[in-house]
Amino acid sequence: MSLLSRHTSLALPALVASLLALGACTAGHPPAPPLPALQKAPDLTTADAAFVQKLNDMNVTQIALAKAAQTHAARSDIATLGATIEKDLTGNQDKLAKLVAPHAITLATKHSPEDQKIIDRMQHLYGAAFDRSYIRYLSRNQTGMKPVIETEIATSKNTDLAKLATDTKTMLAAYTAQLR
């Protein structure tokens, strides 16, 4: 064995061992950046809270009347509209509940005494009498809610609530158009 190959064979394991040892030493990873702050739910003003309660009352009452329309209406289009209103406003109610969940607002699940009287009276009507009363109620309800909804759309700083108000206004207009 030549001197050069003996020297290479002795130096090679030492070189490999030192390279492996240095390869295990790596620079540490930089620390992770801090997490972004959690998004705070947009504040609700007292006007927003009042609108939420009015919208909730309207939803709960119209859902109850829409259920009655499906079985009490003489016209099939009113019964079909009742099913649509029930589905749409139940979804609307779910969105409203999610929207107010971070705030200290409790949505009523029972009808107001005035609304309960309307529901009780209409549940005793059938056929054409129910149809007339239901159409009249929906027209009056939209007429009463329209300025409330428009005010909320114009003044609310909560974009989610304003969008919900816009969607509700569109739904109510579509229901009224279907009844004509």
Tab-separated table of C-alpha atoms in Angstrom:
chain	number	residue	atom	x	y	z
A	1	MET	CA	0.000	0.000	0.000
A	2	SER	CA	1.423	3.348	-0.934
A	3	LEU	CA	1.870	6.164	1.480
A	4	LEU	CA	-0.665	8.342	-0.294
A	5	SER	CA	-3.410	5.761	-0.208
A	6	ARG	CA	-2.682	4.995	3.474
A	7	HIS	CA	-2.898	8.701	4.287
A	8	THR	CA	-6.150	9.004	2.311
A	9	SER	CA	-7.681	5.999	4.013
A	10	LEU	CA	-6.887	7.429	7.460
A	11	ALA	CA	-8.041	10.956	6.662
A	12	LEU	CA	-11.209	9.989	4.849
A	13	PRO	CA	-13.141	8.614	7.875
A	14	ALA	CA	-12.163	11.631	9.964
A	15	LEU	CA	-13.291	13.973	7.190
A	16	VAL	CA	-16.610	12.150	6.757
A	17	ALA	CA	-17.226	12.168	10.525
A	18	SER	CA	-16.558	15.905	10.768
A	19	LEU	CA	-18.809	16.643	7.777
A	20	LEU	CA	-21.634	14.587	9.273
A	21	ALA	CA	-21.250	16.359	12.605
A	22	LEU	CA	-21.337	19.758	10.919
A	23	GLY	CA	-24.290	18.714	8.790
A	24	ALA	CA	-26.340	18.062	11.912
A	25	CYS	CA	-25.764	21.618	13.058
A	26	THR	CA	-28.256	23.804	11.282
A	27	ALA	CA	-29.310	27.313	11.959
A	28	GLY	CA	-32.482	27.448	14.039
A	29	HIS	CA	-35.704	28.413	12.359
A	30	PRO	CA	-36.798	31.982	12.921
A	31	PRO	CA	-39.626	32.349	15.415
A	32	ALA	CA	-43.115	32.255	13.962
A	33	PRO	CA	-44.715	35.640	13.486
A	34	PRO	CA	-47.420	36.505	15.990
A	35	LEU	CA	-50.958	35.492	15.092
A	36	PRO	CA	-53.210	38.261	13.852
A	37	ALA	CA	-55.677	39.605	16.345
A	38	LEU	CA	-59.070	37.940	16.291
A	39	GLN	CA	-61.593	39.912	14.346
A	40	LYS	CA	-63.994	41.551	16.694
A	41	ALA	CA	-67.626	41.389	15.700
A	42	PRO	CA	-68.862	44.760	14.449
A	43	ASP	CA	-70.630	46.697	17.153
A	44	LEU	CA	-74.389	46.978	17.166
A	45	THR	CA	-75.892	50.337	17.995
A	46	THR	CA	-79.158	50.669	19.875
A	47	ALA	CA	-80.873	51.325	16.538
A	48	ASP	CA	-79.349	48.101	15.193
A	49	ALA	CA	-80.550	46.196	18.263
A	50	ALA	CA	-84.072	47.601	17.843
A	51	PHE	CA	-84.042	46.569	14.180
A	52	VAL	CA	-82.854	43.082	15.115
A	53	GLN	CA	-85.805	42.682	17.483
A	54	LYS	CA	-88.308	43.960	14.889
A	55	LEU	CA	-86.884	41.691	12.207
A	56	ASN	CA	-86.974	38.759	14.609
A	57	ASP	CA	-90.640	39.438	15.459
A	58	MET	CA	-91.504	39.669	11.769
A	59	ASN	CA	-89.640	36.445	10.957
A	60	VAL	CA	-91.209	34.444	13.782
A	61	THR	CA	-94.726	35.639	12.951
A	62	GLN	CA	-94.419	35.178	9.198
A	63	ILE	CA	-92.949	31.691	9.638
A	64	ALA	CA	-95.973	30.691	11.742
A	65	LEU	CA	-98.398	32.172	9.207
A	66	ALA	CA	-96.519	30.578	6.292
A	67	LYS	CA	-96.939	27.172	7.935
A	68	ALA	CA	-100.666	27.841	8.209
A	69	ALA	CA	-100.803	28.990	4.571
A	70	GLN	CA	-99.535	25.612	3.406
A	71	THR	CA	-102.604	23.860	4.827
A	72	HIS	CA	-105.290	26.566	4.988
A	73	ALA	CA	-104.966	28.317	1.615
A	74	ALA	CA	-107.448	27.720	-1.185
A	75	ARG	CA	-105.068	28.868	-3.910
A	76	SER	CA	-102.125	26.608	-4.659
A	77	ASP	CA	-99.862	29.584	-5.383
A	78	ILE	CA	-100.437	30.901	-1.857
A	79	ALA	CA	-99.702	27.477	-0.366
A	80	THR	CA	-96.512	27.269	-2.427
A	81	LEU	CA	-95.586	30.809	-1.433
A	82	GLY	CA	-96.131	29.818	2.206
A	83	ALA	CA	-93.591	27.014	1.836
A	84	THR	CA	-91.134	29.412	0.196
A	85	ILE	CA	-91.617	32.042	2.896
A	86	GLU	CA	-91.138	29.463	5.633
A	87	LYS	CA	-87.889	28.211	4.082
A	88	ASP	CA	-86.511	31.679	3.296
A	89	LEU	CA	-87.353	33.277	6.621
A	90	THR	CA	-86.072	30.285	8.590
A	91	GLY	CA	-82.747	30.801	6.808
A	92	ASN	CA	-83.018	34.521	7.487
A	93	GLN	CA	-83.643	33.763	11.161
A	94	ASP	CA	-80.549	31.523	11.298
A	95	LYS	CA	-78.413	34.297	9.785
A	96	LEU	CA	-79.824	36.773	12.292
A	97	ALA	CA	-79.051	34.436	15.195
A	98	LYS	CA	-75.434	34.017	14.016
A	99	LEU	CA	-75.100	37.758	13.594
A	100	VAL	CA	-76.198	38.612	17.138
A	101	ALA	CA	-74.525	35.631	18.845
A	102	PRO	CA	-71.376	37.609	19.822
A	103	HIS	CA	-73.527	40.363	21.331
A	104	ALA	CA	-75.712	40.303	24.411
A	105	ILE	CA	-78.945	40.135	22.421
A	106	THR	CA	-81.476	37.391	22.964
A	107	LEU	CA	-83.913	36.697	20.159
A	108	ALA	CA	-87.461	35.979	21.224
A	109	THR	CA	-88.826	32.618	20.149
A	110	LYS	CA	-92.422	33.350	21.156
A	111	HIS	CA	-94.795	35.708	19.432
A	112	SER	CA	-95.807	39.035	20.901
A	113	PRO	CA	-99.404	39.111	22.210
A	114	GLU	CA	-100.521	41.180	19.194
A	115	ASP	CA	-98.897	38.798	16.743
A	116	GLN	CA	-100.298	35.791	18.583
A	117	LYS	CA	-103.823	37.210	18.171
A	118	ILE	CA	-103.254	37.539	14.423
A	119	ILE	CA	-101.903	33.991	14.207
A	120	ASP	CA	-104.791	32.567	16.246
A	121	ARG	CA	-107.366	34.401	14.127
A	122	MET	CA	-105.797	33.304	10.839
A	123	GLN	CA	-105.437	29.682	11.924
A	124	HIS	CA	-109.226	29.534	12.204
A	125	LEU	CA	-109.695	30.674	8.604
A	126	TYR	CA	-109.709	28.344	5.602
A	127	GLY	CA	-110.021	28.690	1.859
A	128	ALA	CA	-110.721	32.042	0.247
A	129	ALA	CA	-111.168	33.776	3.616
A	130	PHE	CA	-107.674	32.692	4.630
A	131	ASP	CA	-106.250	33.766	1.277
A	132	ARG	CA	-107.710	37.275	1.556
A	133	SER	CA	-106.582	37.692	5.144
A	134	TYR	CA	-103.096	36.329	4.438
A	135	ILE	CA	-102.573	38.578	1.407
A	136	ARG	CA	-103.778	41.576	3.420
A	137	TYR	CA	-101.431	40.690	6.297
A	138	LEU	CA	-98.391	40.289	4.028
A	139	SER	CA	-99.120	43.610	2.290
A	140	ARG	CA	-99.534	45.477	5.575
A	141	ASN	CA	-96.486	43.821	7.063
A	142	GLN	CA	-94.307	44.782	4.128
A	143	THR	CA	-95.661	48.328	4.191
A	144	GLY	CA	-94.804	48.577	7.892
A	145	MET	CA	-91.377	46.955	7.623
A	146	LYS	CA	-90.227	48.749	4.461
A	147	PRO	CA	-89.276	52.076	6.142
A	148	VAL	CA	-87.675	50.225	9.073
A	149	ILE	CA	-85.556	48.134	6.712
A	150	GLU	CA	-84.616	51.109	4.515
A	151	THR	CA	-83.562	53.119	7.567
A	152	GLU	CA	-81.394	50.239	8.739
A	153	ILE	CA	-79.771	49.888	5.320
A	154	ALA	CA	-79.028	53.624	5.202
A	155	THR	CA	-77.784	54.131	8.764
A	156	SER	CA	-76.205	50.899	9.976
A	157	LYS	CA	-72.433	50.743	10.251
A	158	ASN	CA	-72.650	46.961	10.600
A	159	THR	CA	-72.260	45.742	7.019
A	160	ASP	CA	-73.490	42.226	7.795
A	161	LEU	CA	-76.708	43.558	9.304
A	162	ALA	CA	-77.189	45.978	6.402
A	163	LYS	CA	-76.751	43.089	3.938
A	164	LEU	CA	-79.302	41.021	5.859
A	165	ALA	CA	-81.706	43.973	5.740
A	166	THR	CA	-81.174	44.318	1.985
A	167	ASP	CA	-81.773	40.605	1.452
A	168	THR	CA	-84.934	40.763	3.575
A	169	LYS	CA	-86.225	43.758	1.614
A	170	THR	CA	-85.667	41.856	-1.634
A	171	MET	CA	-87.469	38.774	-0.301
A	172	LEU	CA	-90.474	40.766	0.919
A	173	ALA	CA	-90.757	42.556	-2.435
A	174	ALA	CA	-90.623	39.208	-4.252
A	175	TYR	CA	-93.392	37.796	-2.041
A	176	THR	CA	-95.618	40.796	-2.680
A	177	ALA	CA	-94.988	40.565	-6.430
A	178	GLN	CA	-95.975	36.881	-6.408
A	179	LEU	CA	-99.282	37.674	-4.746
A	180	ARG	CA	-100.352	40.108	-7.457
